[in-house]
XYZ file of C-alpha atoms in Angstrom:
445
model
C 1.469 -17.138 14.642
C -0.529 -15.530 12.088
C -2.874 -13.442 14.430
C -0.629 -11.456 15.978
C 0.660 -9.205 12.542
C -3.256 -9.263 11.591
C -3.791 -7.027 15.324
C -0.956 -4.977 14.819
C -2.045 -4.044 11.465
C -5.891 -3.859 12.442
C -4.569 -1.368 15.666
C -2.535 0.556 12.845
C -5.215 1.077 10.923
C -7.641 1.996 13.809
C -4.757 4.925 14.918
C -4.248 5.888 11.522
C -8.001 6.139 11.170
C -7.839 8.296 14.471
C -4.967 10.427 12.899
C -6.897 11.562 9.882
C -10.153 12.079 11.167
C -9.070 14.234 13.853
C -5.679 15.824 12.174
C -7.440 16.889 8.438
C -10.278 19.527 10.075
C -7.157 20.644 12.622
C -5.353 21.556 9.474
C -7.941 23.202 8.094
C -8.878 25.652 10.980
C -5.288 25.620 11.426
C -4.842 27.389 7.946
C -8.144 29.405 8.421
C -6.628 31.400 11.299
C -3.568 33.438 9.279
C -6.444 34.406 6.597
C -8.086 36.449 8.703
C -4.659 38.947 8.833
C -4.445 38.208 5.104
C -7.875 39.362 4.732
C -7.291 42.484 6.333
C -4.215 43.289 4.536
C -6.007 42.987 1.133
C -8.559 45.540 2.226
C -6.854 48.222 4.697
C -3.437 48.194 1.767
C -5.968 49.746 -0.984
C -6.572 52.609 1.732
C -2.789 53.979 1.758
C 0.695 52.656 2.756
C 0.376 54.476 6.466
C -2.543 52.023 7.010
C -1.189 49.107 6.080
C 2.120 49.740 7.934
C 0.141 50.746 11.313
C -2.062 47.608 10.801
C 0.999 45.345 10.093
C 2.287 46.908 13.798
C -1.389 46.558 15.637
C -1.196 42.610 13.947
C 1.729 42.067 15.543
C 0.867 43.214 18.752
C -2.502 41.283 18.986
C -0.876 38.242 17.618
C 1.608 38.098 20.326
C -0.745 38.698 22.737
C -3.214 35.986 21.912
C -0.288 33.128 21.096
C 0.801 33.560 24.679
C -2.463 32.538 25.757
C -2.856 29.972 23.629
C -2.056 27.019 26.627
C -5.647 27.722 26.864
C -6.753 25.479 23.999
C -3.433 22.986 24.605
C -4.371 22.225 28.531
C -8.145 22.327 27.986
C -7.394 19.626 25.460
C -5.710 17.585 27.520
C -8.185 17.911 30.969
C -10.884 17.145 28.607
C -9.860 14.520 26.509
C -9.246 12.698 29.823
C -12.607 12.978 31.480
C -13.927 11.456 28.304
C -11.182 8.693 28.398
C -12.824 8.189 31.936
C -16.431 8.314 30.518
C -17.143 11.165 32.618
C -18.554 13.577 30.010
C -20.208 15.781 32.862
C -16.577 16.098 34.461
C -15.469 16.630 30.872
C -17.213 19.948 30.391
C -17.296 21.068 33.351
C -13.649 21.223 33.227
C -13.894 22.615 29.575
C -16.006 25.523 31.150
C -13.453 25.966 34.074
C -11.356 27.155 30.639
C -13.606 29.336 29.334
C -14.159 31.176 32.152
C -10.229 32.000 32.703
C -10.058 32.296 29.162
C -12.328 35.401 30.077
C -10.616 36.911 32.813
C -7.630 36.978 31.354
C -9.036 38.627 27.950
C -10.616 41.341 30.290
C -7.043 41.968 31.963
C -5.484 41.913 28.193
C -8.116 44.706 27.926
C -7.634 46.813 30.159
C -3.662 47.043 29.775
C -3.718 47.553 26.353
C -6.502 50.564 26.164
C -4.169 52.835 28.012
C -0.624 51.421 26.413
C -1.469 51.021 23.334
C 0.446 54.437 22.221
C 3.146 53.353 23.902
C 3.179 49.927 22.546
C 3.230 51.056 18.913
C 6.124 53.434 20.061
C 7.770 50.403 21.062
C 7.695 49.049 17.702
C 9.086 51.779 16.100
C 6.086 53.096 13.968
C 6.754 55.683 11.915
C 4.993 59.362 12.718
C 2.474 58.523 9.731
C 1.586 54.902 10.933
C 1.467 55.190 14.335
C -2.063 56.852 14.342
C -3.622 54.250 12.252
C -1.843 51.031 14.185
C -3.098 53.026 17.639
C -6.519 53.149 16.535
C -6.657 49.259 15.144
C -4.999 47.730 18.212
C -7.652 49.955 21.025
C -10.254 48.877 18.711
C -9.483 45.121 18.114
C -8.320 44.288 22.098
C -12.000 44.208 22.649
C -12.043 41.449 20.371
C -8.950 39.711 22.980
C -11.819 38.054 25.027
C -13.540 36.571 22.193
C -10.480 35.344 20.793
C -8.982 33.389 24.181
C -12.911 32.173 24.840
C -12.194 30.498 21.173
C -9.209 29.048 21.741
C -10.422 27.387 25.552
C -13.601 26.349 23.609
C -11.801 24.875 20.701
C -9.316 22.841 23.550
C -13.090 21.767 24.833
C -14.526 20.152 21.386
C -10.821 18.685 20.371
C -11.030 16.673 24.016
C -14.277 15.617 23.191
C -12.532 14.428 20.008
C -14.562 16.950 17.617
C -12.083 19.095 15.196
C -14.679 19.544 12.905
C -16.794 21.936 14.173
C -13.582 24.404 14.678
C -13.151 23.542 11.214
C -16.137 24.987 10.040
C -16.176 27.785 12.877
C -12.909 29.235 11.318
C -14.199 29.628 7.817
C -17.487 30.672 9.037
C -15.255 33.359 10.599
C -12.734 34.298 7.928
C -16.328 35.234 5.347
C -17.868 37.199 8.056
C -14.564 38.648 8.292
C -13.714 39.556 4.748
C -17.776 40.742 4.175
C -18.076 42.614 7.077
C -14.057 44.631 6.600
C -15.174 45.348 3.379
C -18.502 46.195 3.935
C -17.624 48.877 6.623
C -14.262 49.954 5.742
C -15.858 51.253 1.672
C -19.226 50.749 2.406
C -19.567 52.605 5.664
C -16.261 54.629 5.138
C -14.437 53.864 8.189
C -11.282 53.220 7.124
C -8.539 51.528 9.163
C -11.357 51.896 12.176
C -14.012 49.949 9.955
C -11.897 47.002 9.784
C -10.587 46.432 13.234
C -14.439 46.584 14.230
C -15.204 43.956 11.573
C -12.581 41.886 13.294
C -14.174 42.193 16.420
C -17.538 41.660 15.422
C -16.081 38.381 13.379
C -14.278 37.360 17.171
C -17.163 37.691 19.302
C -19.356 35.721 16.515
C -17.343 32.426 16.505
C -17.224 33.023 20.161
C -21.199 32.520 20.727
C -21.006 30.001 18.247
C -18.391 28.328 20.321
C -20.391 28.962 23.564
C -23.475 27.736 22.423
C -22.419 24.341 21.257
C -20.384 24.191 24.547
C -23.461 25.148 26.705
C -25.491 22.842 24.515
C -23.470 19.877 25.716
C -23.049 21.129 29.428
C -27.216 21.195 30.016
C -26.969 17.773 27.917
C -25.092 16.434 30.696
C -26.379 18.278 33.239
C -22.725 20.102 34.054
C -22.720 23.367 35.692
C -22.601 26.363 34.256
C -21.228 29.178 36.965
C -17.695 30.006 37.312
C -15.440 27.842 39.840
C -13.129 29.122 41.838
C -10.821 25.874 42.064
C -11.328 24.535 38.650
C -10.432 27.943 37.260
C -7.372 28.421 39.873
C -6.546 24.236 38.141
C -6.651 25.400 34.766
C -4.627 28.211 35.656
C -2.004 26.425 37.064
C -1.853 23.461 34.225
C -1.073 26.628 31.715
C 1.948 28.204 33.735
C 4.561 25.579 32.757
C 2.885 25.728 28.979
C 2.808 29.669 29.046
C 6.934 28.755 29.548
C 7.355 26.702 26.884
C 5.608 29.070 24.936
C 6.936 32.396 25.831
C 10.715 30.037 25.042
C 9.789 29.384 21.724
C 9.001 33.056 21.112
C 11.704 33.854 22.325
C 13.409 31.477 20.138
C 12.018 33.072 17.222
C 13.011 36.860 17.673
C 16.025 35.720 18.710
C 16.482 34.469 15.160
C 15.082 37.171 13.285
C 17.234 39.833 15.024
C 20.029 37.751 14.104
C 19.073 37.908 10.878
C 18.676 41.632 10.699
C 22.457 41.610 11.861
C 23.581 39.918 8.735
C 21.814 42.741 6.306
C 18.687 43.697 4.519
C 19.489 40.628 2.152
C 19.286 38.504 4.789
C 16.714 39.584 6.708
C 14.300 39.782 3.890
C 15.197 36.144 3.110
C 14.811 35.074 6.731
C 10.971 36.492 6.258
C 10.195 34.704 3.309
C 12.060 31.388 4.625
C 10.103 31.975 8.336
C 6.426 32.182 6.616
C 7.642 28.524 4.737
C 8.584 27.103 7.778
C 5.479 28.368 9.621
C 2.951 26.761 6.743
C 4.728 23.742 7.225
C 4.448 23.879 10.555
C 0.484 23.572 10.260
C 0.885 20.665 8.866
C 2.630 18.694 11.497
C 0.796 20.843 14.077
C -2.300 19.178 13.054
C -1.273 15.523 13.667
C 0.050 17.278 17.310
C -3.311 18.160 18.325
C -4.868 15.027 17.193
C -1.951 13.208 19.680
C -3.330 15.626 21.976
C -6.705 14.469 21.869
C -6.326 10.896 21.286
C -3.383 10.573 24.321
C -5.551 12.475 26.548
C -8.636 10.004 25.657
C -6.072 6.553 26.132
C -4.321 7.524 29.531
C -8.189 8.766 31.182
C -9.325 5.078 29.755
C -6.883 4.029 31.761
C -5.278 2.236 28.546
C -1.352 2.814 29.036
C -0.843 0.226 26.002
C -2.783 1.974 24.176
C -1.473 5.211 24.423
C 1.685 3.855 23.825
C 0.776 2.257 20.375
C -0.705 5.825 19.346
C 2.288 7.630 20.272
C 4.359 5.522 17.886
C 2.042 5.865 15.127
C 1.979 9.326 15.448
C 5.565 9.343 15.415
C 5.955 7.283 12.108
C 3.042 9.792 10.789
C 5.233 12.669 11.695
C 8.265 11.423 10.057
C 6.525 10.528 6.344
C 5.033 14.010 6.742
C 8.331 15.405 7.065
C 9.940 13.733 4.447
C 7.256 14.542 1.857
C 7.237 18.121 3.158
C 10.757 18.427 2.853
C 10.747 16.947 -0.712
C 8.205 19.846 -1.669
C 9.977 22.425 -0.166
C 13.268 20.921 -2.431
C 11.111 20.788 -5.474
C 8.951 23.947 -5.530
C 11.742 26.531 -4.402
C 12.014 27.563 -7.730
C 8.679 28.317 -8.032
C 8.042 29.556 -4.077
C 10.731 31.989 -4.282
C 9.841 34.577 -6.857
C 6.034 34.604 -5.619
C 7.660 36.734 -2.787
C 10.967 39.137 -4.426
C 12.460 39.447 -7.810
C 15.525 40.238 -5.984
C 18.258 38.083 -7.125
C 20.199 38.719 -3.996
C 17.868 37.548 -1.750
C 17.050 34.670 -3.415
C 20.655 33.278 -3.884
C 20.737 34.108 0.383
C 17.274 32.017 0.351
C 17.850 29.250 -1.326
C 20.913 27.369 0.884
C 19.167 27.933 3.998
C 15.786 26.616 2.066
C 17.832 23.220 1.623
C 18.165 23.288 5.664
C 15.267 23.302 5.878
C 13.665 20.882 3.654
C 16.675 18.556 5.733
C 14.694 19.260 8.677
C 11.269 18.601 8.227
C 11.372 14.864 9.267
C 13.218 16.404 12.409
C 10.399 18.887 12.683
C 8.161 16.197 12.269
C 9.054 14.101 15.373
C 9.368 17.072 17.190
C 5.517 18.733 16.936
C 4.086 14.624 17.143
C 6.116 13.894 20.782
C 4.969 17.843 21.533
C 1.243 16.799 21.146
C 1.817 13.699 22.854
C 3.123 15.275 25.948
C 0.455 17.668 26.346
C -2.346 15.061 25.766
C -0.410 13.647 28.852
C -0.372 16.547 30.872
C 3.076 17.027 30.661
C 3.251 20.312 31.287
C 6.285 20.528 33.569
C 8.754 18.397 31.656
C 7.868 20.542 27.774
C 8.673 23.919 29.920
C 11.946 22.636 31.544
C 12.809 21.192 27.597
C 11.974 24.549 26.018
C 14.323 26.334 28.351
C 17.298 24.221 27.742
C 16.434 24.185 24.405
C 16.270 28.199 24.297
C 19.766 28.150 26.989
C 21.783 26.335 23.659
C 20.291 27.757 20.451
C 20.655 31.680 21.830
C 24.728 31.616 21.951
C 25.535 29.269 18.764
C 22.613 31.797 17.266
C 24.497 34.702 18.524
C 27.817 33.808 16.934
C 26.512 33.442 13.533
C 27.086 37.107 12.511
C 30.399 37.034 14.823
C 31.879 33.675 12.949
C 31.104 35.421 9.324
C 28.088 33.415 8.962
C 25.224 33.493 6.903
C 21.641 32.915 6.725
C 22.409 29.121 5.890
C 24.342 29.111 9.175
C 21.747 30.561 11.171
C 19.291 28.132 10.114
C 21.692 25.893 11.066
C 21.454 26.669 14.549
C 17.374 26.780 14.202
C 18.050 23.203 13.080
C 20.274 22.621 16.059
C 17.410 23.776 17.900
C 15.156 21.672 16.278
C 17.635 18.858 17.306
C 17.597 19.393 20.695
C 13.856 19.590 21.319
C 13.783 16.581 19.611
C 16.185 14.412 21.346
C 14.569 16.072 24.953
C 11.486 15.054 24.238
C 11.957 11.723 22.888
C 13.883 10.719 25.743
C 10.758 11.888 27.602
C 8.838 9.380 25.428
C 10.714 6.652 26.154
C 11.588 6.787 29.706
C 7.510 6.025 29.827
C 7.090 8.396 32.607
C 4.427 10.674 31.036
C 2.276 8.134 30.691
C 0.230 8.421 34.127
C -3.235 7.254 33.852
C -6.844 8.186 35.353
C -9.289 10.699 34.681
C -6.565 13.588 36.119
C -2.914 13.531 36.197
């Protein structure tokens, strides 16, 4: 009678092992990423306030462009971490390089529709006459860093399969010095202004890419897996992204949905719904990490063919997300006297900020189960079932979001609704999780 609790509590230790060995680096590069923006904020805002507006629009642009793509490093994950669930580290890579290689073709067709556009683009965004020069100049320069930056992310889905989140770890801050050295060094040094530090970008991207590469070629000639582009596996890879291109392009959606709301309800308002979004998108780093270790470690259980097991790691990662949340949203609660005026002075805003803050901290154990089953279902493949949930998801948060303003709501109402959203996800993906039917096992899905 006694063994039993003793192998529950030996298997909760292994997972929680797992969790933190793979989740902790994740973070980490996780957090590395924004820096880089952050970096060259600090150094293109000393040049003039047209600079820093046009490379606040060019930002914006490129970040779009490379989240959309970023099912590259979700489905690589999952392909990969399966192969090596099978012991088939040949098949593992091979597969891995079947992602780097559309990872490529689409950065070159990024390129060459944003060369010509890009005028246009910043048009679309409503620079200003002064601006638009400067945020025309960064985003021409920095798409030829696109490539580099989708060959990262399909690399960085290859190590996290093998179950490595280290090396991205160390990749990423490798990155964001180069970054910072080389922005500075040819934006004063060189005197290129606003063109100096896209180029230092790009010359940052395409260095974690070969570094990226190499250790991914390294491992391929290791275990003798080809090299040379394949037609199927990249046509495979291709098609494992559409449904998670969906879910993505949803949650964008999602998300400007909200913000225009917002800019309906007044400057106020809006300006609290910034500083309240960049909260909610740190925290968000946090739970995303213990996503992409479910990611890895699912992936690894269901290609061992070890349904049990991938079953006991799903509801540790669950109970993981939840304490997260809590403690997140108990820091949130605590420190919003002290987060607030880091960002306005303005009295006004902060008395819109700090109901809707409350909402949020509410949500975080919410949030929590929602990123954990999110990483779960993509270890598993579950591609179809996390677009079809995003789009129902996006079908009920855009009219309750849309009749904020026309209710007399506020910001604490529209959060409401992003908490309603929340809501949703969760309870469509957790009766995904336990209707058992993503858990299909074998080397593919």
């Amino acid at each position: 009678m006694t063994q039993a609790p003793a192998t529950a509590k030996g298997t909760r230790r292994q997972h929680d092992r797992e969790i933190v060995a793979l989740a902790v680096p994740a973070f980490g590069a996780l957090v590395a990423e924004p820096l880089f923006v952050m970096a060259d904020s600090a150094i293109v805002g000393h040049l003039g306030t047209a600079q820093l507006a046009g490379l606040g629009i060019a930002s914006a642009l490129l970040t779009t462009a490379v989240s959309i793509f970023v099912f590259l490093a979700y489905a690589t994950t999952a392909a990969v971490a399966r192969r090596v669930g099978a012991g088939d580290l040949q098949a593992a890579i091979r597969q891995g390089m079947d992602g780097i290689w559309l990872a490529l073709l689409l950065g070159a067709a990024v390129i060459a529709t944003v060369l010509p556009t890009a005028p246009g683009l910043v048009e679309l965004f409503g620079a200003s006459d002064t601006a638009a020069p400067y945020a025309t100049t960064y985003l021409r320069i920095s798409a030829l860093g696109i490539p580099a930056m989708l060959v990262v992310l399909a690399a960085t889905g290859v190590l996290r399969g093998l179950q490595d989140t280290r090396t991205p770890l160390y990749v990423a801050v490798a990155g964001f010095v180069a970054n910072a050295a080389l922005n500075a060094g040819l934006v004063y040094g060189v005197g290129l202004g606003i063109a100096g530090s896209a180029w230092g970008t790009v010359i940052a991207q395409w260095g974690m890419a070969a570094v990226y590469l190499t250790v991914v070629v390294r491992g391929a000639r290791r275990h003798g897996a080809s090299l040379r582009p394949d037609a199927s596996g990249i046509r495979a890879s291709a098609q494992a992204g559409v449904p998670l291109l969906v879910r993505t392009l949803s949650l964008r959606a999602i998300l400007m949905i909200a913000t225009a709301v917002a800019a309906r309800l007044g400057d106020a308002d809006i300006a609290a719904h910034q500083i309240i979004l960049s909260l909610w998108s740190l925290l968000a780093f946090a739970l995303d990490a213990i996503a992409i270790a479910g990611q890895a470690i699912i992936g690894r259980y269901l290609g061992a063919d070890d349904a049990e097991g991938a079953r006991g790691a799903c509801r540790r990662m669950v109970e993981w997300g939840i304490a997260v949340g809590v403690v997140l949203g108990i820091l949130v609660v605590v420190t919003r006297p002290v987060f607030l005026p880091l960002f306005t002075s303005d009295s006004v805003v902060k008395d819109a900020a700090l109901p809707a803050l409350v909402i949020v901290a509410l949500s975080q154990p919410i949030s929590g189960i929602v990123f954990v089953l999110d990483g779960v279902l993509m270890g598993a493949g579950d591609g179809p079932y996390l677009a079809w949930a995003m789009v129902v998801t996006l079908a009920v948060f855009t009219p309750v979001a849309l009749l904020v303003p026309t209710l007399g709501g506020g910001l604490t109402a529209l959060w409401g609704a992003m908490t309603l959203m929340m809501t949703v996800r969760m309870l469509t993906l957790w009766l995904r999780a336990r209707s058992g039917r993503w858990i299909v096992t074998g080397a593919t899905r």
